[in-house]
Structure formats: structure tokens, C-alpha cells
mmCIF file of C-alpha atoms in Angstrom:
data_model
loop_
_atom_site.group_PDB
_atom_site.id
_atom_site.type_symbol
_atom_site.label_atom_id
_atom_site.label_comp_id
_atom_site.label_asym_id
_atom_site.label_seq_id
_atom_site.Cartn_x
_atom_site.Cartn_y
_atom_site.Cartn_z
ATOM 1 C CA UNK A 82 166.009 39.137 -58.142
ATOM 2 C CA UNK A 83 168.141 36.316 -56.842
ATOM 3 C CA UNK A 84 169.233 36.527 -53.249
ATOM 4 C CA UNK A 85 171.994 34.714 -51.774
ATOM 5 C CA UNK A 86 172.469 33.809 -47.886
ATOM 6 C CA UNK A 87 176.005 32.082 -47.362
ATOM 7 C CA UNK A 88 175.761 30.538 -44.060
ATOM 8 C CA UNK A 89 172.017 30.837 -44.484
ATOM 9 C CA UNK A 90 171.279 27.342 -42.807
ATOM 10 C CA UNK A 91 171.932 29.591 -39.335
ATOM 11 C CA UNK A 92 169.953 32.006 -37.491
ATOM 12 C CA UNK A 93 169.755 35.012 -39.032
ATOM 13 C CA UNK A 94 169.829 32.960 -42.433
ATOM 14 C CA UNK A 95 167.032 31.131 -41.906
ATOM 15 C CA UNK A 96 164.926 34.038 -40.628
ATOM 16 C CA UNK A 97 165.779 36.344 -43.864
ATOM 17 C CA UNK A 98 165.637 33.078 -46.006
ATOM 18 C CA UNK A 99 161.674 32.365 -44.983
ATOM 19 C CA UNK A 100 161.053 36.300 -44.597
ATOM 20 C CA UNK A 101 161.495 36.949 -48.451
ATOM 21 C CA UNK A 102 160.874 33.245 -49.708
ATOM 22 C CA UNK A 103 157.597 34.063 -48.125
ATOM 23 C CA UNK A 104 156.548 37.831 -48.546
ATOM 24 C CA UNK A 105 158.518 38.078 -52.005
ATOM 25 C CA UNK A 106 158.716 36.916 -55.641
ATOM 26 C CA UNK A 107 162.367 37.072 -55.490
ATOM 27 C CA UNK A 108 164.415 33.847 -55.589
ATOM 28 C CA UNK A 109 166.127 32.451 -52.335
ATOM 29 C CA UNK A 110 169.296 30.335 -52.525
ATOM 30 C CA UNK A 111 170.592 29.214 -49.089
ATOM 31 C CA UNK A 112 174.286 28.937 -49.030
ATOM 32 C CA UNK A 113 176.934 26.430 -47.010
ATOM 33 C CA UNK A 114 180.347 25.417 -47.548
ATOM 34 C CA UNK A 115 178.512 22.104 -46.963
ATOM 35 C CA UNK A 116 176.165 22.275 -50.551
ATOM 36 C CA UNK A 117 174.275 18.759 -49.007
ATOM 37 C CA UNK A 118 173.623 20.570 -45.869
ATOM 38 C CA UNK A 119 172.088 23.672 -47.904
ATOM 39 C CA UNK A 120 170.197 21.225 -49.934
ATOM 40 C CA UNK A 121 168.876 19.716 -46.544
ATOM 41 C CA UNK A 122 167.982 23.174 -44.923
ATOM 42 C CA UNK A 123 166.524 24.428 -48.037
ATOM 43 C CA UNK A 124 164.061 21.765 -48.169
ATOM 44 C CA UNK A 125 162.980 22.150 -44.348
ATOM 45 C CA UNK A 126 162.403 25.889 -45.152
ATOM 46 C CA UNK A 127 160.173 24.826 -48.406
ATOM 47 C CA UNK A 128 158.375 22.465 -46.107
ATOM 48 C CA UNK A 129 157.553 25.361 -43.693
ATOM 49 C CA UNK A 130 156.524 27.630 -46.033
ATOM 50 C CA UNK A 131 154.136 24.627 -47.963
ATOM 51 C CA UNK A 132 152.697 24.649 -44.988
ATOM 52 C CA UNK A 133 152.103 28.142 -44.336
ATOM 53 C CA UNK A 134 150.233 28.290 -47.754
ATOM 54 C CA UNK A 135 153.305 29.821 -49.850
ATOM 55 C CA UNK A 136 155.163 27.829 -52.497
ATOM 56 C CA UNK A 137 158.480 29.495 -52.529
ATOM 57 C CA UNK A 138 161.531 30.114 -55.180
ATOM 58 C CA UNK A 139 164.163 28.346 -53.192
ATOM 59 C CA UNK A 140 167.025 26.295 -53.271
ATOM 60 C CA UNK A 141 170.675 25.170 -51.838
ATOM 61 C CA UNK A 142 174.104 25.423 -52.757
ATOM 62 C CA UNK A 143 177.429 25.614 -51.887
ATOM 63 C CA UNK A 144 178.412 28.941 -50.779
ATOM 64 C CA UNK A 145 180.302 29.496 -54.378
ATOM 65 C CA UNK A 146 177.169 28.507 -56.587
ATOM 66 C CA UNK A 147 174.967 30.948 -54.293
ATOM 67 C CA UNK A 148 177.373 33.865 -54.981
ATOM 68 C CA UNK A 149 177.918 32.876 -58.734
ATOM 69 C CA UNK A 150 174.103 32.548 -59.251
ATOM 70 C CA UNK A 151 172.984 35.453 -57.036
ATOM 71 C CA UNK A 152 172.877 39.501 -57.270
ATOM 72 C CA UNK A 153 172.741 40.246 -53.800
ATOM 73 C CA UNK A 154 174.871 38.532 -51.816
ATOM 74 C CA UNK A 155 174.285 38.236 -47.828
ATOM 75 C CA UNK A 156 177.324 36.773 -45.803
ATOM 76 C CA UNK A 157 174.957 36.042 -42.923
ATOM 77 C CA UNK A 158 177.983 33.762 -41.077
ATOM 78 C CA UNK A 159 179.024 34.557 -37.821
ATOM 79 C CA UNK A 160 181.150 37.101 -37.485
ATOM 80 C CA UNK A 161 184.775 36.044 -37.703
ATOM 81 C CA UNK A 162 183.944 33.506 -40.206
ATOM 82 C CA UNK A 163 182.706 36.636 -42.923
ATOM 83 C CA UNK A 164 186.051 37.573 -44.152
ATOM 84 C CA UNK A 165 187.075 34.318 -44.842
ATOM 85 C CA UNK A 166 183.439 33.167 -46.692
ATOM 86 C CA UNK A 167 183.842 36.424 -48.814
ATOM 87 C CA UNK A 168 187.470 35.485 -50.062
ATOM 88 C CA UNK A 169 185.953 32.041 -50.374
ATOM 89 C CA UNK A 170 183.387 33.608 -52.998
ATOM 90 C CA UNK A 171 185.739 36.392 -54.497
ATOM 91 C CA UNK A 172 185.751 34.848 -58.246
ATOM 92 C CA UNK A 173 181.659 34.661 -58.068
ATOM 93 C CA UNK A 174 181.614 38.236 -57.640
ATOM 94 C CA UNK A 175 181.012 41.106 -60.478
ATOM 95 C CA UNK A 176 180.391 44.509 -60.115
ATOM 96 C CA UNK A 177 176.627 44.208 -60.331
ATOM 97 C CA UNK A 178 176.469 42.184 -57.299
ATOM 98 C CA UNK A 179 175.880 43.608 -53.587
ATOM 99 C CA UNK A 180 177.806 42.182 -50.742
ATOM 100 C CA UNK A 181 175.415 42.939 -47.097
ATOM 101 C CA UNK A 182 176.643 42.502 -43.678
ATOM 102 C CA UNK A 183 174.043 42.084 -40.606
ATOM 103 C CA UNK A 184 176.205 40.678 -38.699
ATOM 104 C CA UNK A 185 177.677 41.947 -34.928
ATOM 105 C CA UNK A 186 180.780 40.880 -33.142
ATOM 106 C CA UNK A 187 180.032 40.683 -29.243
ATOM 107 C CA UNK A 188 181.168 39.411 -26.397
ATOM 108 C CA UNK A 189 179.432 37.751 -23.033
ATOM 109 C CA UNK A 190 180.282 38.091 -19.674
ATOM 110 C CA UNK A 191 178.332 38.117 -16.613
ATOM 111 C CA UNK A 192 176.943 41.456 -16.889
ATOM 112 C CA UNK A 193 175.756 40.518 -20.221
ATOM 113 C CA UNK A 194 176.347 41.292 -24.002
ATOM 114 C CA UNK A 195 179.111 44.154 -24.939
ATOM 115 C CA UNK A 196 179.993 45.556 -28.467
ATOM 116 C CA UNK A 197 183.610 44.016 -29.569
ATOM 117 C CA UNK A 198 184.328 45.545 -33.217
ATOM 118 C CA UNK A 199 187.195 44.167 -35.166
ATOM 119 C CA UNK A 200 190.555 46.277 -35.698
ATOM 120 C CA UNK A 201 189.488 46.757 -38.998
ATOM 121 C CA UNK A 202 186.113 48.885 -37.393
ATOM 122 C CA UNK A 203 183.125 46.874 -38.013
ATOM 123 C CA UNK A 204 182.167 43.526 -39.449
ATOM 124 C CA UNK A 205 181.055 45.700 -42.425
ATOM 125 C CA UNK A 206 184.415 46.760 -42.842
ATOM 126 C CA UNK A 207 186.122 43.523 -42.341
ATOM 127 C CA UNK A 208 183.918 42.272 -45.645
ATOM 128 C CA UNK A 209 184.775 45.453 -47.343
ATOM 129 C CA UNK A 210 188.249 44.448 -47.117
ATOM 130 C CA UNK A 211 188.134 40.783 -48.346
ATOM 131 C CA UNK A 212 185.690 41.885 -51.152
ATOM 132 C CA UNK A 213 186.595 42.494 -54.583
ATOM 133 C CA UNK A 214 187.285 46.478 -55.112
ATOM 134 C CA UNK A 215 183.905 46.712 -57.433
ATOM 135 C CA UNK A 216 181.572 45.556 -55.429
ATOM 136 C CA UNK A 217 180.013 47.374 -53.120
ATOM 137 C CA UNK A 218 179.607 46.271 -49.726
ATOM 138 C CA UNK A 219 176.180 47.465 -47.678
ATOM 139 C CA UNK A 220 175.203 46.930 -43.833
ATOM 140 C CA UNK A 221 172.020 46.146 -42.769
ATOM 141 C CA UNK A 222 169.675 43.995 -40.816
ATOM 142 C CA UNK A 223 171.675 43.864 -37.437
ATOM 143 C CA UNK A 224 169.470 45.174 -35.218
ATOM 144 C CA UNK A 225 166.839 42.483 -36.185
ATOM 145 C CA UNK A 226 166.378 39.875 -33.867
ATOM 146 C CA UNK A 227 166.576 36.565 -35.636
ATOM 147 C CA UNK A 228 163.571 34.805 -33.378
ATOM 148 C CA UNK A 229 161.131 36.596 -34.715
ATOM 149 C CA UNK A 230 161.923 36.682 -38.431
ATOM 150 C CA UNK A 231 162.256 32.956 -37.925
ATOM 151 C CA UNK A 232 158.786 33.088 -36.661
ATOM 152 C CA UNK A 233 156.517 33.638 -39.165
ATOM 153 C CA UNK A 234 153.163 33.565 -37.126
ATOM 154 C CA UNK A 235 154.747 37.113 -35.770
ATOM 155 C CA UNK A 236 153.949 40.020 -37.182
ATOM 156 C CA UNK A 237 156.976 42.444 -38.165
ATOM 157 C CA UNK A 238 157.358 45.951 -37.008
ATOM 158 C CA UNK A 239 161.042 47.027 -36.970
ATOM 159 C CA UNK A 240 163.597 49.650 -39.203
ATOM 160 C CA UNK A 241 166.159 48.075 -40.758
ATOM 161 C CA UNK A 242 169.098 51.087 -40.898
ATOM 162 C CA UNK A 243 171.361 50.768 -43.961
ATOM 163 C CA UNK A 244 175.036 51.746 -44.659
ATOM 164 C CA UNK A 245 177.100 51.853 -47.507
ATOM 165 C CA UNK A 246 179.073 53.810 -49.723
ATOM 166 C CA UNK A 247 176.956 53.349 -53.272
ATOM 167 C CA UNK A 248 174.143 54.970 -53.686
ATOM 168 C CA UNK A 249 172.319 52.799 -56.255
ATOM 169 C CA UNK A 250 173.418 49.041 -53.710
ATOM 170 C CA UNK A 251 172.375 51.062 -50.978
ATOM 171 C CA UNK A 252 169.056 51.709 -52.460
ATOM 172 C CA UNK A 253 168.936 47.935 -53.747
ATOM 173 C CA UNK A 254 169.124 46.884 -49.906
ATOM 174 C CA UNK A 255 166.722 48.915 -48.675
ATOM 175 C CA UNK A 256 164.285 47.813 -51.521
ATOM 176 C CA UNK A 257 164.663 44.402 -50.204
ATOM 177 C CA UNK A 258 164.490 44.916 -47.233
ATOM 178 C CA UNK A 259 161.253 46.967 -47.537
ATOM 179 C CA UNK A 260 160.146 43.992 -49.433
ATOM 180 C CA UNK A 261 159.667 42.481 -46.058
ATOM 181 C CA UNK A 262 156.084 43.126 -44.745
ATOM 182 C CA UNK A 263 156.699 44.982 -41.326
ATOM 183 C CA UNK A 264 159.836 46.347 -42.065
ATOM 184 C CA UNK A 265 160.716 49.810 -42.751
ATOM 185 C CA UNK A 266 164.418 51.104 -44.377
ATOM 186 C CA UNK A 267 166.321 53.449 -43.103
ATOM 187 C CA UNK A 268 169.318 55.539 -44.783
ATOM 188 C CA UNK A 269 172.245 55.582 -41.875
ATOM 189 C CA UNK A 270 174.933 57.011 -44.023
ATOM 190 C CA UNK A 271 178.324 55.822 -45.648
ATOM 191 C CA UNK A 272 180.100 52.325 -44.445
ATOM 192 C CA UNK A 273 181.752 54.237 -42.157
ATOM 193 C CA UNK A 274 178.392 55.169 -40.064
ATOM 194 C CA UNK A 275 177.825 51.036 -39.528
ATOM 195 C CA UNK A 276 179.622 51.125 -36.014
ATOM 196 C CA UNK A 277 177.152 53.014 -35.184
ATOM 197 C CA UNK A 278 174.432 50.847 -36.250
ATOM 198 C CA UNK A 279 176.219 47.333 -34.610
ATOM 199 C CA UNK A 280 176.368 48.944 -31.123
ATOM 200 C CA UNK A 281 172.665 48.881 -31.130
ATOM 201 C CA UNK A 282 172.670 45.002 -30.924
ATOM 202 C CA UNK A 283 174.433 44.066 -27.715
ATOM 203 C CA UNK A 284 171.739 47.178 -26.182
ATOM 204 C CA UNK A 285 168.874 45.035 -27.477
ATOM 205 C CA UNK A 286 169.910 42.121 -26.707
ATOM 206 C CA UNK A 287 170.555 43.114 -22.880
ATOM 207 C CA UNK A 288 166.827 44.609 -22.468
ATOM 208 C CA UNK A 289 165.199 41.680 -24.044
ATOM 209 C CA UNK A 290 167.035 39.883 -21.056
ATOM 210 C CA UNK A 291 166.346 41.961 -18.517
ATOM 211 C CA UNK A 292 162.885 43.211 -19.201
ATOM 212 C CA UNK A 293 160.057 40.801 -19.460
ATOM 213 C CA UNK A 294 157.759 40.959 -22.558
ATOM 214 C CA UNK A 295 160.774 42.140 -24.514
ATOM 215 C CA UNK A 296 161.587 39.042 -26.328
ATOM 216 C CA UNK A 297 163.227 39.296 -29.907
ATOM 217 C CA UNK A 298 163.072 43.168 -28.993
ATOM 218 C CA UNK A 299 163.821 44.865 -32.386
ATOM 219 C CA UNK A 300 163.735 49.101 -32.836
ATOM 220 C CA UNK A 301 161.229 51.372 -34.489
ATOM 221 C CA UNK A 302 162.362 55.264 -35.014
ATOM 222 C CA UNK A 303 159.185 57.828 -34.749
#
């Protein structure tokens, strides 16, 4: 399968990027609106993983020729940039391609990080919007700190909860993301169920601060 990460030369990007370049078969293509820059990134993360013992599938493009050449499509961009990136992409999208959101809108203040969804109800839902009608749109991975996916000598042990409103992309998504070693998927429901899911982040984010040993904290349902 080919996997897509626009804006995966960031955080979150990278860490998914080297997860499944690493643990996978499936093909990586890290996305920019800056194709050089993807280029650039793409060759630090097939440096990393050469050295790691892995020869990965992976390569750089703009953020249009990673849509147009992917089936899953990951808009792992910050927040307020996602609805944007996906109209960016629109004509590189077909109905058998799968749109994910991990990301979380927050804010900061002094007593640390809050929730702060968009009018529209979630980032999910802000994607769903800009998105062609036919392809389904499916959240997952927020609640996954982006340290230690970047960090490969770490061992995984997280749920990854997913939302969405197709059964069969849904299922897709969680197959990927079980694809990771460490992580285990969980069904959360329709779209309308990912509010739910992006509250968590802010939560985990505060006790990884507060609490010592609790660094990239992630969660694990028993």
C-alpha cells in the first residue's frame, strides 16, 4: 500500500513516516508544499533507517504528487493548516483513497495545555469538510505522542482509537495502524465520536509535564 504524509517533514510526520518505513512493506511518501524540502527529509529518514538495519520504500514529493500517488492519505499538518492542505490536494483524490486526521487543536497558557476544537467540531471534521464528498475521512493517531514514534530505540505500547463514518476506511486505518509493532487499534465510533478522542491529548500532554517518568506518555485500555 502507498501511504502519504502531507506535512510529513514535521513531528508527527516523521514519527509515522519511520514507524511504517521501518516495521512495514508498505511504501512511504513524505509530503511538503516544498517537494525539495520532502526530497531532503526523505533522505534523512532513509539514512536513519540504513542505519538501523532497514532499507525502506520511501520517497518525497510535493504535497499534490503524495496524494495523487498514494491510497491513504495522512494530513499530518498542524492543525489550522489541514483544511487548506486538503483543498490543496482535492483533484488527487478518488474514492478509493482515505483521508486520516491525528491531529489536535490546543491552546497554552500557564496552567498548561487545554482542548480548543474548531467551530466546525474537530480537526476531523474541519478535513471532512474541505474533502471531496467520496472520500472518506478517518481519525486516528492523536493520542500518540510524536517523541517516541520518532524514537525508534523505544519500544511501542499504546491504542490508537479510530473514527470514521466507512466501515471498510475505517478498517483500512486500523490495519495500518496495527501494522505498527506496539500498537493496538481501537474502534471509537462514527466521525462524530473524534471529539472525544482529541480531548485526550491536551490530558496527556499535561501529566507527561507534571509527573516525572511520564515522558511521551501515550494510553493503553485494559
Amino acid at each position: 500500500m502507498e501511504i502519504a504524509l502531507l506535512g510529513g517533514t514535521g513531528d508527527i510526520g516523521e514519527g509515522l513516516a519511520l514507524r511504517w518505513a521501518r516495521d512495514t512493506d508498505h511504501s512511504v511518501i513524505v509530503g511538503s508544499r516544498d517537494p525539495d524540502k520532502a526530497e531532503r527529509k526523505a533522505n534523512e529518514y532513509y539514512s536513519l533507517l540504513k542505519e538501523a538495519g532497514v532499507t525502506p520504500d520511501i520517497a518525497g514529493y510535493s504535497n499534490e504528487t503524495a496524494a495523487e500517488l498514494a491510497e491513504v492519505v495522512v494530513v499530518s499538518v498542524p492543525p489550522e493548516y489541514a483544511p487548506s492542505t486538503v483543498e490543496a490536494v482535492a483533484s488527487e483524490l478518488g474514492d478509493d483513497d482515505v483521508l486520516v486526521s491525528p491531529a489536535v487543536r490546543m491552546s497554552r497558557d500557564s496552567a498548561g495545555f487545554h482542548y480548543d476544537p474548531p467551530e466546525e467540531g474537530t480537526v476531523a471534521e474541519t478535513i471532512d469538510e474541505a474533502a471531496p464528498d467520496d472520500v472518506p475521512v478517518v481519525g486516528a493517531f492523536q493520542n500518540l505522542a510524536a517523541g517516541a514514534l520518532s524514537s525508534l530505540d523505544d519500544d511501542l505500547e499504546a491504542d490508537v482509537i479510530v473514527t470514521g463514518d466507512d466501515s471498510e476506511a475505517k478498517r483500512t486505518v486500523q490495519g495500518l495502524a496495527e501494522d505498527i509493532d506496539g500498537l493496538r487499534a481501537l474502534d471509537g465510533g462514527p466521525l462524530a465520536n473524534t471529539g472525544v478522542v482529541e480531548s485526550v491529548t491536551p490530558l496527556l500532554i499535561n501529566l507527561a509535564m507534571n509527573n516525572d517518568g511520564m515522558h511521551d506518555l501515550g494510553v493503553r485500555f485494559q
